[in-house]
mmCIF file of C-alpha atoms and ligand atoms in Angstrom:
data_model
loop_
_atom_site.group_PDB
_atom_site.id
_atom_site.type_symbol
_atom_site.label_atom_id
_atom_site.label_comp_id
_atom_site.label_asym_id
_atom_site.label_seq_id
_atom_site.Cartn_x
_atom_site.Cartn_y
_atom_site.Cartn_z
ATOM 1 C CA UNK A 1 7.525 6.014 -14.751
ATOM 2 C CA UNK A 2 4.061 7.015 -13.558
ATOM 3 C CA UNK A 3 2.321 8.564 -16.562
ATOM 4 C CA UNK A 4 -1.305 9.482 -16.077
ATOM 5 C CA UNK A 5 -4.098 8.418 -18.426
ATOM 6 C CA UNK A 6 -7.739 9.471 -18.501
ATOM 7 C CA UNK A 7 -9.704 6.326 -17.687
ATOM 8 C CA UNK A 8 -13.460 5.927 -17.818
ATOM 9 C CA UNK A 9 -15.108 4.685 -14.637
ATOM 10 C CA UNK A 10 -17.539 1.828 -15.238
ATOM 11 C CA UNK A 11 -18.739 1.593 -11.641
ATOM 12 C CA UNK A 12 -18.844 3.945 -8.668
ATOM 13 C CA UNK A 13 -20.698 1.991 -5.999
ATOM 14 C CA UNK A 14 -21.124 2.646 -2.288
ATOM 15 C CA UNK A 15 -19.441 -0.199 -0.458
ATOM 16 C CA UNK A 16 -20.107 1.031 3.098
ATOM 17 C CA UNK A 17 -21.345 4.363 4.484
ATOM 18 C CA UNK A 18 -17.930 5.908 4.052
ATOM 19 C CA UNK A 19 -16.319 4.062 1.152
ATOM 20 C CA UNK A 20 -16.831 3.582 -2.591
ATOM 21 C CA UNK A 21 -15.746 0.877 -4.956
ATOM 22 C CA UNK A 22 -14.603 2.305 -8.312
ATOM 23 C CA UNK A 23 -14.007 0.218 -11.455
ATOM 24 C CA UNK A 24 -12.162 1.423 -14.554
ATOM 25 C CA UNK A 25 -12.410 0.489 -18.203
ATOM 26 C CA UNK A 26 -8.970 -0.156 -19.669
ATOM 27 C CA UNK A 27 -8.781 0.601 -23.405
ATOM 28 C CA UNK A 28 -7.018 -2.095 -25.499
ATOM 29 C CA UNK A 29 -4.014 0.202 -26.125
ATOM 30 C CA UNK A 30 -3.375 0.443 -22.353
ATOM 31 C CA UNK A 31 -4.003 -3.208 -21.448
ATOM 32 C CA UNK A 32 -0.330 -4.032 -21.128
ATOM 33 C CA UNK A 33 0.573 -0.901 -19.168
ATOM 34 C CA UNK A 34 -2.315 -1.550 -16.774
ATOM 35 C CA UNK A 35 -1.667 -5.262 -16.247
ATOM 36 C CA UNK A 36 -1.100 -5.713 -12.525
ATOM 37 C CA UNK A 37 0.050 -7.951 -9.716
ATOM 38 C CA UNK A 38 -2.072 -8.672 -6.654
ATOM 39 C CA UNK A 39 -1.641 -6.089 -3.889
ATOM 40 C CA UNK A 40 -0.460 -3.272 -6.177
ATOM 41 C CA UNK A 41 -1.908 0.253 -6.171
ATOM 42 C CA UNK A 42 -2.929 2.976 -8.618
ATOM 43 C CA UNK A 43 -2.278 6.696 -8.301
ATOM 44 C CA UNK A 44 -5.172 9.052 -8.980
ATOM 45 C CA UNK A 45 -4.617 12.707 -9.885
ATOM 46 C CA UNK A 46 -6.805 15.806 -9.814
ATOM 47 C CA UNK A 47 -5.633 19.255 -10.815
ATOM 48 C CA UNK A 48 -7.238 21.946 -8.656
ATOM 49 C CA UNK A 49 -6.046 25.331 -9.890
ATOM 50 C CA UNK A 50 -2.298 25.338 -9.332
ATOM 51 C CA UNK A 51 -2.467 22.304 -7.122
ATOM 52 C CA UNK A 52 -1.652 18.818 -8.274
ATOM 53 C CA UNK A 53 -3.492 16.466 -5.897
ATOM 54 C CA UNK A 54 -2.400 12.825 -6.006
ATOM 55 C CA UNK A 55 -3.360 9.830 -3.906
ATOM 56 C CA UNK A 56 -2.623 6.092 -4.013
ATOM 57 C CA UNK A 57 -5.374 3.474 -3.751
ATOM 58 C CA UNK A 58 -4.885 -0.281 -3.605
ATOM 59 C CA UNK A 59 -6.312 -2.520 -6.282
ATOM 60 C CA UNK A 60 -9.019 -4.779 -4.966
ATOM 61 C CA UNK A 61 -9.024 -7.468 -7.661
ATOM 62 C CA UNK A 62 -6.734 -10.417 -8.115
ATOM 63 C CA UNK A 63 -5.184 -10.765 -11.586
ATOM 64 C CA UNK A 64 -6.671 -14.276 -11.952
ATOM 65 C CA UNK A 65 -10.269 -13.217 -11.368
ATOM 66 C CA UNK A 66 -12.604 -13.742 -14.297
ATOM 67 C CA UNK A 67 -14.135 -10.274 -14.538
ATOM 68 C CA UNK A 68 -10.764 -8.806 -15.545
ATOM 69 C CA UNK A 69 -11.739 -5.389 -14.209
ATOM 70 C CA UNK A 70 -9.530 -2.995 -12.366
ATOM 71 C CA UNK A 71 -11.131 -1.759 -9.167
ATOM 72 C CA UNK A 72 -10.063 0.323 -6.216
ATOM 73 C CA UNK A 73 -11.650 1.026 -2.858
ATOM 74 C CA UNK A 74 -11.665 4.610 -1.599
ATOM 75 C CA UNK A 75 -12.420 5.319 2.036
ATOM 76 C CA UNK A 76 -13.726 8.809 2.719
ATOM 77 C CA UNK A 77 -11.448 10.771 5.056
ATOM 78 C CA UNK A 78 -12.929 13.815 6.781
ATOM 79 C CA UNK A 79 -10.315 16.246 5.527
ATOM 80 C CA UNK A 80 -9.329 14.238 2.461
ATOM 81 C CA UNK A 81 -9.807 16.350 -0.650
ATOM 82 C CA UNK A 82 -9.358 13.544 -3.166
ATOM 83 C CA UNK A 83 -11.323 10.967 -1.177
ATOM 84 C CA UNK A 84 -14.192 13.491 -0.861
ATOM 85 C CA UNK A 85 -14.308 14.027 -4.631
ATOM 86 C CA UNK A 86 -14.239 10.294 -5.270
ATOM 87 C CA UNK A 87 -16.863 9.479 -2.617
ATOM 88 C CA UNK A 88 -19.251 12.369 -3.117
ATOM 89 C CA UNK A 89 -18.889 13.783 -6.624
ATOM 90 C CA UNK A 90 -17.688 11.125 -9.028
ATOM 91 C CA UNK A 91 -20.311 9.283 -11.088
ATOM 92 C CA UNK A 92 -19.972 6.129 -13.171
ATOM 93 C CA UNK A 93 -19.088 6.957 -16.758
ATOM 94 C CA UNK A 94 -16.917 9.953 -15.854
ATOM 95 C CA UNK A 95 -13.208 9.905 -16.575
ATOM 96 C CA UNK A 96 -10.397 10.540 -14.100
ATOM 97 C CA UNK A 97 -6.607 10.567 -14.354
ATOM 98 C CA UNK A 98 -4.976 7.338 -13.229
ATOM 99 C CA UNK A 99 -1.407 6.027 -13.491
ATOM 100 C CA UNK A 100 -0.347 2.427 -14.104
ATOM 101 C CA UNK A 101 -0.253 -0.130 -11.261
ATOM 102 C CA UNK A 102 2.829 -0.111 -9.045
ATOM 103 C CA UNK A 103 4.062 -1.522 -5.747
ATOM 104 C CA UNK A 104 5.576 -4.742 -4.441
ATOM 105 C CA UNK A 105 3.178 -5.934 -1.747
ATOM 106 C CA UNK A 106 2.926 -9.463 -3.148
ATOM 107 C CA UNK A 107 4.651 -12.833 -3.399
ATOM 108 C CA UNK A 108 4.961 -15.093 -6.404
ATOM 109 C CA UNK A 109 2.835 -18.206 -6.668
ATOM 110 C CA UNK A 110 3.243 -21.645 -8.170
ATOM 111 C CA UNK A 111 0.565 -24.219 -8.853
ATOM 112 C CA UNK A 112 2.445 -26.916 -6.890
ATOM 113 C CA UNK A 113 2.809 -24.829 -3.707
ATOM 114 C CA UNK A 114 1.166 -26.102 -0.559
ATOM 115 C CA UNK A 115 1.335 -23.025 1.611
ATOM 116 C CA UNK A 116 -0.578 -21.112 4.243
ATOM 117 C CA UNK A 117 -1.285 -17.421 3.827
ATOM 118 C CA UNK A 118 -2.546 -15.253 6.666
ATOM 119 C CA UNK A 119 -4.149 -11.884 5.967
ATOM 120 C CA UNK A 120 -4.318 -9.317 8.790
ATOM 121 C CA UNK A 121 -6.373 -6.286 7.826
ATOM 122 C CA UNK A 122 -8.056 -3.337 9.470
ATOM 123 C CA UNK A 123 -10.761 -1.271 7.742
ATOM 124 C CA UNK A 124 -9.805 -0.231 4.216
ATOM 125 C CA UNK A 125 -6.528 -2.153 4.623
ATOM 126 C CA UNK A 126 -8.578 -5.072 3.322
ATOM 127 C CA UNK A 127 -8.042 -4.163 -0.364
ATOM 128 C CA UNK A 128 -4.441 -5.294 -0.934
ATOM 129 C CA UNK A 129 -4.753 -8.131 1.596
ATOM 130 C CA UNK A 130 -7.854 -9.574 -0.068
ATOM 131 C CA UNK A 131 -6.278 -9.192 -3.506
ATOM 132 C CA UNK A 132 -3.310 -11.263 -2.307
ATOM 133 C CA UNK A 133 -5.358 -13.972 -0.601
ATOM 134 C CA UNK A 134 -7.610 -14.361 -3.657
ATOM 135 C CA UNK A 135 -4.665 -14.699 -6.015
ATOM 136 C CA UNK A 136 -3.047 -17.309 -3.756
ATOM 137 C CA UNK A 137 -6.264 -19.350 -3.688
ATOM 138 C CA UNK A 138 -6.754 -19.113 -7.462
ATOM 139 C CA UNK A 139 -3.146 -19.916 -8.339
ATOM 140 C CA UNK A 140 -2.382 -22.578 -5.756
ATOM 141 C CA UNK A 141 -5.100 -25.231 -5.398
ATOM 142 C CA UNK A 142 -3.280 -26.905 -2.497
ATOM 143 C CA UNK A 143 -2.731 -23.745 -0.458
ATOM 144 C CA UNK A 144 -5.011 -22.322 2.211
ATOM 145 C CA UNK A 145 -5.689 -18.839 3.533
ATOM 146 C CA UNK A 146 -6.868 -17.216 6.744
ATOM 147 C CA UNK A 147 -8.213 -13.697 7.043
ATOM 148 C CA UNK A 148 -8.360 -11.897 10.398
ATOM 149 C CA UNK A 149 -10.189 -8.672 9.694
ATOM 150 C CA UNK A 150 -11.061 -5.904 12.155
ATOM 151 C CA UNK A 151 -13.602 -3.111 11.732
ATOM 152 C CA UNK A 152 -15.516 -0.760 14.003
ATOM 153 C CA UNK A 153 -18.873 -2.467 13.566
ATOM 154 C CA UNK A 154 -20.682 -5.016 11.444
ATOM 155 C CA UNK A 155 -21.855 -2.244 9.080
ATOM 156 C CA UNK A 156 -18.289 -1.119 8.480
ATOM 157 C CA UNK A 157 -17.064 -4.460 7.166
ATOM 158 C CA UNK A 158 -15.870 -3.742 3.637
ATOM 159 C CA UNK A 159 -16.472 -6.434 0.964
ATOM 160 C CA UNK A 160 -18.501 -8.570 3.371
ATOM 161 C CA UNK A 161 -20.657 -9.963 0.523
ATOM 162 C CA UNK A 162 -17.633 -10.754 -1.583
ATOM 163 C CA UNK A 163 -15.843 -12.409 1.320
ATOM 164 C CA UNK A 164 -18.934 -14.546 2.019
ATOM 165 C CA UNK A 165 -19.013 -15.590 -1.651
ATOM 166 C CA UNK A 166 -15.307 -16.462 -1.519
ATOM 167 C CA UNK A 167 -15.883 -18.618 1.572
ATOM 168 C CA UNK A 168 -18.339 -20.661 -0.442
ATOM 169 C CA UNK A 169 -16.240 -20.732 -3.579
ATOM 170 C CA UNK A 170 -13.049 -21.902 -1.872
ATOM 171 C CA UNK A 171 -14.939 -24.215 0.414
ATOM 172 C CA UNK A 172 -12.642 -24.970 3.372
ATOM 173 C CA UNK A 173 -9.488 -23.403 1.914
ATOM 174 C CA UNK A 174 -10.393 -19.919 3.181
ATOM 175 C CA UNK A 175 -11.242 -19.167 6.800
ATOM 176 C CA UNK A 176 -12.320 -15.731 7.983
ATOM 177 C CA UNK A 177 -12.546 -14.271 11.480
ATOM 178 C CA UNK A 178 -14.067 -10.806 11.960
ATOM 179 C CA UNK A 179 -13.183 -8.609 14.913
ATOM 180 C CA UNK A 180 -15.264 -5.577 15.875
ATOM 181 C CA UNK A 181 -13.798 -2.774 17.944
ATOM 182 C CA UNK A 182 -17.033 -0.969 18.845
ATOM 183 C CA UNK A 183 -19.445 -3.830 19.314
ATOM 184 C CA UNK A 184 -19.701 -6.217 22.224
ATOM 185 C CA UNK A 185 -19.379 -9.905 21.534
ATOM 186 C CA UNK A 186 -21.144 -11.453 24.471
ATOM 187 C CA UNK A 187 -19.771 -14.952 24.064
ATOM 188 C CA UNK A 188 -16.105 -14.313 23.435
ATOM 189 C CA UNK A 189 -13.955 -11.217 23.986
ATOM 190 C CA UNK A 190 -11.462 -12.463 21.429
ATOM 191 C CA UNK A 191 -13.705 -11.051 18.696
ATOM 192 C CA UNK A 192 -13.725 -7.567 20.181
ATOM 193 C CA UNK A 193 -11.118 -4.869 19.729
ATOM 194 C CA UNK A 194 -8.317 -4.388 17.254
ATOM 195 C CA UNK A 195 -5.679 -6.784 16.023
ATOM 196 C CA UNK A 196 -2.534 -6.556 18.141
ATOM 197 C CA UNK A 197 0.236 -8.963 19.136
ATOM 198 C CA UNK A 198 -1.507 -10.720 22.076
ATOM 199 C CA UNK A 199 -4.731 -11.028 20.099
ATOM 200 C CA UNK A 200 -2.918 -12.428 17.081
ATOM 201 C CA UNK A 201 -1.214 -14.963 19.314
ATOM 202 C CA UNK A 202 -4.598 -16.233 20.467
ATOM 203 C CA UNK A 203 -6.178 -16.082 17.001
ATOM 204 C CA UNK A 204 -3.404 -18.136 15.443
ATOM 205 C CA UNK A 205 -3.476 -20.594 18.297
ATOM 206 C CA UNK A 206 -7.209 -21.053 18.134
ATOM 207 C CA UNK A 207 -7.899 -20.981 14.381
ATOM 208 C CA UNK A 208 -4.838 -22.276 12.561
ATOM 209 C CA UNK A 209 -3.168 -25.638 12.774
ATOM 210 C CA UNK A 210 0.195 -24.990 11.115
ATOM 211 C CA UNK A 211 3.386 -23.760 12.788
ATOM 212 C CA UNK A 212 3.222 -19.940 12.881
ATOM 213 C CA UNK A 213 6.749 -19.773 11.446
ATOM 214 C CA UNK A 214 5.753 -21.445 8.191
ATOM 215 C CA UNK A 215 2.970 -19.125 7.028
ATOM 216 C CA UNK A 216 3.260 -16.017 4.862
ATOM 217 C CA UNK A 217 1.620 -12.904 6.314
ATOM 218 C CA UNK A 218 0.009 -9.982 4.488
ATOM 219 C CA UNK A 219 -0.631 -7.066 6.860
ATOM 220 C CA UNK A 220 -2.332 -3.747 6.082
ATOM 221 C CA UNK A 221 -3.752 -1.287 8.571
ATOM 222 C CA UNK A 222 -2.713 1.531 10.889
ATOM 223 C CA UNK A 223 0.904 1.814 11.947
ATOM 224 C CA UNK A 224 0.442 0.652 15.535
ATOM 225 C CA UNK A 225 -1.142 -2.583 14.295
ATOM 226 C CA UNK A 226 1.622 -3.174 11.755
ATOM 227 C CA UNK A 227 4.373 -2.506 14.270
ATOM 228 C CA UNK A 228 2.761 -4.687 16.922
ATOM 229 C CA UNK A 229 2.009 -7.759 14.797
ATOM 230 C CA UNK A 230 5.080 -7.654 12.553
ATOM 231 C CA UNK A 231 7.311 -7.273 15.639
ATOM 232 C CA UNK A 232 5.569 -10.221 17.313
ATOM 233 C CA UNK A 233 5.896 -12.443 14.234
ATOM 234 C CA UNK A 234 9.523 -11.549 13.646
ATOM 235 C CA UNK A 235 10.887 -11.394 17.166
ATOM 236 C CA UNK A 236 8.764 -13.815 19.142
ATOM 237 C CA UNK A 237 7.784 -16.345 16.506
ATOM 238 C CA UNK A 238 10.951 -16.087 14.398
ATOM 239 C CA UNK A 239 9.017 -15.824 11.138
ATOM 240 C CA UNK A 240 11.562 -15.009 8.383
ATOM 241 C CA UNK A 241 11.302 -11.382 7.189
ATOM 242 C CA UNK A 242 10.534 -12.461 3.611
ATOM 243 C CA UNK A 243 7.303 -14.056 4.877
ATOM 244 C CA UNK A 244 6.053 -10.868 6.567
ATOM 245 C CA UNK A 245 4.725 -8.366 4.037
ATOM 246 C CA UNK A 246 3.119 -5.170 5.216
ATOM 247 C CA UNK A 247 1.752 -1.975 3.787
ATOM 248 C CA UNK A 248 0.920 1.222 5.641
ATOM 249 C CA UNK A 249 -2.220 3.207 4.875
ATOM 250 C CA UNK A 250 -0.397 6.443 5.751
ATOM 251 C CA UNK A 251 2.789 7.604 7.445
ATOM 252 C CA UNK A 252 2.743 6.693 11.143
ATOM 253 C CA UNK A 253 1.534 9.629 13.270
ATOM 254 C CA UNK A 254 4.570 9.636 15.498
ATOM 255 C CA UNK A 255 6.770 10.156 12.433
ATOM 256 C CA UNK A 256 5.070 13.271 11.148
ATOM 257 C CA UNK A 257 7.674 15.688 12.424
ATOM 258 C CA UNK A 258 10.569 13.505 11.501
ATOM 259 C CA UNK A 259 12.322 16.310 9.608
ATOM 260 C CA UNK A 260 13.256 17.630 13.030
ATOM 261 C CA UNK A 261 14.870 14.328 13.967
ATOM 262 C CA UNK A 262 18.366 14.276 15.423
ATOM 263 C CA UNK A 263 19.622 12.454 12.331
ATOM 264 C CA UNK A 264 18.322 15.202 10.054
ATOM 265 C CA UNK A 265 19.807 17.909 12.262
ATOM 266 C CA UNK A 266 23.171 16.129 12.098
ATOM 267 C CA UNK A 267 23.529 16.108 8.286
ATOM 268 C CA UNK A 268 26.098 18.579 6.882
ATOM 269 C CA UNK A 269 24.828 21.991 5.789
ATOM 270 C CA UNK A 270 25.985 22.208 2.171
ATOM 271 C CA UNK A 271 25.016 23.364 -1.296
ATOM 272 C CA UNK A 272 24.533 20.565 -3.757
ATOM 273 C CA UNK A 273 24.100 20.279 -7.508
ATOM 274 C CA UNK A 274 21.325 17.716 -7.933
ATOM 275 C CA UNK A 275 20.790 16.023 -11.303
ATOM 276 C CA UNK A 276 17.708 13.926 -11.985
ATOM 277 C CA UNK A 277 17.247 11.501 -14.869
ATOM 278 C CA UNK A 278 13.571 11.358 -15.828
ATOM 279 C CA UNK A 279 12.411 9.588 -18.986
ATOM 280 C CA UNK A 280 15.951 9.717 -20.407
ATOM 281 C CA UNK A 281 16.212 13.474 -19.927
ATOM 282 C CA UNK A 282 18.560 15.109 -17.418
ATOM 283 C CA UNK A 283 17.544 18.047 -15.224
ATOM 284 C CA UNK A 284 19.795 19.852 -12.722
ATOM 285 C CA UNK A 285 19.215 22.329 -9.905
ATOM 286 C CA UNK A 286 20.955 23.684 -6.803
ATOM 287 C CA UNK A 287 19.654 22.603 -3.403
ATOM 288 C CA UNK A 288 20.748 23.273 0.155
ATOM 289 C CA UNK A 289 20.835 20.060 2.188
ATOM 290 C CA UNK A 290 18.815 21.580 5.051
ATOM 291 C CA UNK A 291 16.032 22.981 2.868
ATOM 292 C CA UNK A 292 13.461 21.182 0.709
ATOM 293 C CA UNK A 293 13.446 17.497 -0.035
ATOM 294 C CA UNK A 294 14.744 16.635 -3.491
ATOM 295 C CA UNK A 295 11.188 15.870 -4.659
ATOM 296 C CA UNK A 296 9.776 19.167 -3.357
ATOM 297 C CA UNK A 297 12.551 21.135 -5.018
ATOM 298 C CA UNK A 298 12.025 19.249 -8.300
ATOM 299 C CA UNK A 299 8.309 20.155 -8.115
ATOM 300 C CA UNK A 300 9.222 23.796 -7.431
ATOM 301 C CA UNK A 301 11.341 23.637 -10.584
ATOM 302 C CA UNK A 302 8.283 22.216 -12.424
ATOM 303 C CA UNK A 303 10.046 18.967 -13.317
ATOM 304 C CA UNK A 304 7.951 15.914 -14.311
ATOM 305 C CA UNK A 305 8.792 13.868 -11.194
ATOM 306 C CA UNK A 306 6.469 11.081 -10.053
ATOM 307 C CA UNK A 307 4.889 11.353 -6.604
ATOM 308 C CA UNK A 308 1.707 10.665 -4.643
ATOM 309 C CA UNK A 309 1.744 10.509 -0.818
ATOM 310 C CA UNK A 310 4.856 12.626 -0.086
ATOM 311 C CA UNK A 311 5.028 10.752 3.205
ATOM 312 C CA UNK A 312 7.430 7.879 2.486
ATOM 313 C CA UNK A 313 4.582 5.382 2.168
ATOM 314 C CA UNK A 314 3.596 4.805 -1.456
ATOM 315 C CA UNK A 315 6.968 4.353 -3.194
ATOM 316 C CA UNK A 316 5.860 6.338 -6.281
ATOM 317 C CA UNK A 317 8.821 8.743 -5.985
ATOM 318 C CA UNK A 318 11.413 5.944 -5.963
ATOM 319 C CA UNK A 319 14.746 6.596 -7.713
ATOM 320 C CA UNK A 320 18.227 5.089 -7.638
ATOM 321 C CA UNK A 321 21.298 6.977 -6.476
ATOM 322 C CA UNK A 322 23.834 7.003 -9.339
ATOM 323 C CA UNK A 323 26.315 9.470 -7.848
ATOM 324 C CA UNK A 324 26.866 11.113 -4.460
ATOM 325 C CA UNK A 325 24.912 10.467 -1.268
ATOM 326 C CA UNK A 326 21.568 11.454 0.200
ATOM 327 C CA UNK A 327 19.956 11.292 3.629
ATOM 328 C CA UNK A 328 16.540 9.556 3.601
ATOM 329 C CA UNK A 329 14.341 10.713 6.457
ATOM 330 C CA UNK A 330 11.521 8.120 6.437
ATOM 331 C CA UNK A 331 10.927 4.884 4.616
ATOM 332 C CA UNK A 332 7.776 2.817 4.965
ATOM 333 C CA UNK A 333 7.878 1.437 1.438
ATOM 334 C CA UNK A 334 11.289 0.245 0.254
ATOM 335 C CA UNK A 335 12.568 -3.195 1.174
ATOM 336 C CA UNK A 336 15.951 -3.650 2.857
ATOM 337 C CA UNK A 337 17.238 -5.129 -0.373
ATOM 338 C CA UNK A 338 16.154 -2.080 -2.398
ATOM 339 C CA UNK A 339 17.823 0.273 0.067
ATOM 340 C CA UNK A 340 21.022 -1.757 -0.189
ATOM 341 C CA UNK A 341 20.877 -1.413 -3.983
ATOM 342 C CA UNK A 342 20.761 2.378 -3.661
ATOM 343 C CA UNK A 343 17.048 3.013 -4.092
ATOM 344 C CA UNK A 344 15.598 5.965 -2.215
ATOM 345 C CA UNK A 345 12.276 7.747 -1.747
ATOM 346 C CA UNK A 346 12.970 11.187 -3.153
ATOM 347 C CA UNK A 347 10.162 12.806 -1.145
ATOM 348 C CA UNK A 348 12.276 11.964 1.922
ATOM 349 C CA UNK A 349 15.740 12.755 0.586
ATOM 350 C CA UNK A 350 18.193 15.569 1.175
ATOM 351 C CA UNK A 351 21.603 15.729 -0.531
ATOM 352 C CA UNK A 352 24.634 15.160 1.722
ATOM 353 C CA UNK A 353 27.346 15.545 -0.932
ATOM 354 C CA UNK A 354 28.052 18.471 -3.281
ATOM 355 C CA UNK A 355 27.032 16.440 -6.322
ATOM 356 C CA UNK A 356 24.087 14.053 -6.437
ATOM 357 C CA UNK A 357 22.604 12.194 -9.383
ATOM 358 C CA UNK A 358 19.376 10.193 -9.130
ATOM 359 C CA UNK A 359 17.760 8.056 -11.798
ATOM 360 C CA UNK A 360 13.963 7.704 -11.861
ATOM 361 C CA UNK A 361 14.006 5.454 -14.933
ATOM 362 C CA UNK A 362 15.230 2.284 -13.231
HETATM 363 S S1 LIG B 1 5.612 10.173 -2.828
HETATM 364 FE FE1 LIG B 1 4.943 8.424 -1.726
HETATM 365 S S2 LIG B 1 6.816 7.627 -0.922
HETATM 366 FE FE2 LIG B 1 7.429 9.500 -1.851
#
């Protein structure tokens, strides 16, 4: 479960004009709860009057790094209330509410592996991708990594200094190609624009020397980039699904009004008794299938349910169906295997049977 703890910030440093790098001090009593895997995220919470504002931010570090700190990168969004507080008001030494690391955007490593990892990142999507590439390079001395990273301009490249230092440290085992979407590259157009399927085809052809099918890919960026490159890798290059890992920054724009989808309209209109198991306690309420999502209704009932994005992206609201059936509108976070095992994102779920029981404790 996602319990929040007040953590002291040890660093709040401008990384680029519109992003900050925030480090937290983890007290000894929370060390185990805050141990993390590469590519995981933290949820941050602010209470503003009656409002409970929560956002997810990816961890930047790799577990094997020496400094042992826990850092996140927060990009300032124009209308983002939490990102504005974190970028413009927070100072080092202040405490904020943070929940333990979560997420499954990672693979396991072994010292004897001799693999190739390819990171595809856009803007602040660099955080979980870099965390994964670093961990692979630390854990697997015979593996190599490529990073194809797109930004608007040279000044917008996040973690440029760190990436340069990593290039030196892993001498030859890490290769990095930057792409800039708003700057002209007079010698080669390949380095202009965003990462998309045709560009990836050329990048892989020109910069890597292993069969495309054999690498493992970490992708984080806007939805059109993820759809384009993951579709290309899977359908055209026949890369096995387990080797294509991706994480969305936010719900894809074209999915925003998904509650009006034909599938949602087709679910039966019924009254359901919904029971939720949260921290070994059971809570029940009535819910009409066409009204609120199960998460929204649980929040209306003031139940201690975990959540962050409410958009089907972060996976914080995950629960397992123990009884009955639900309709899940969107899912950008659960794997096929998790869905088969009955896991759902409760921010996207509506009951479709008269009795539904979901367990958040699994
Ligand atoms: S709250 Fe983020 S997926 Fe449901």
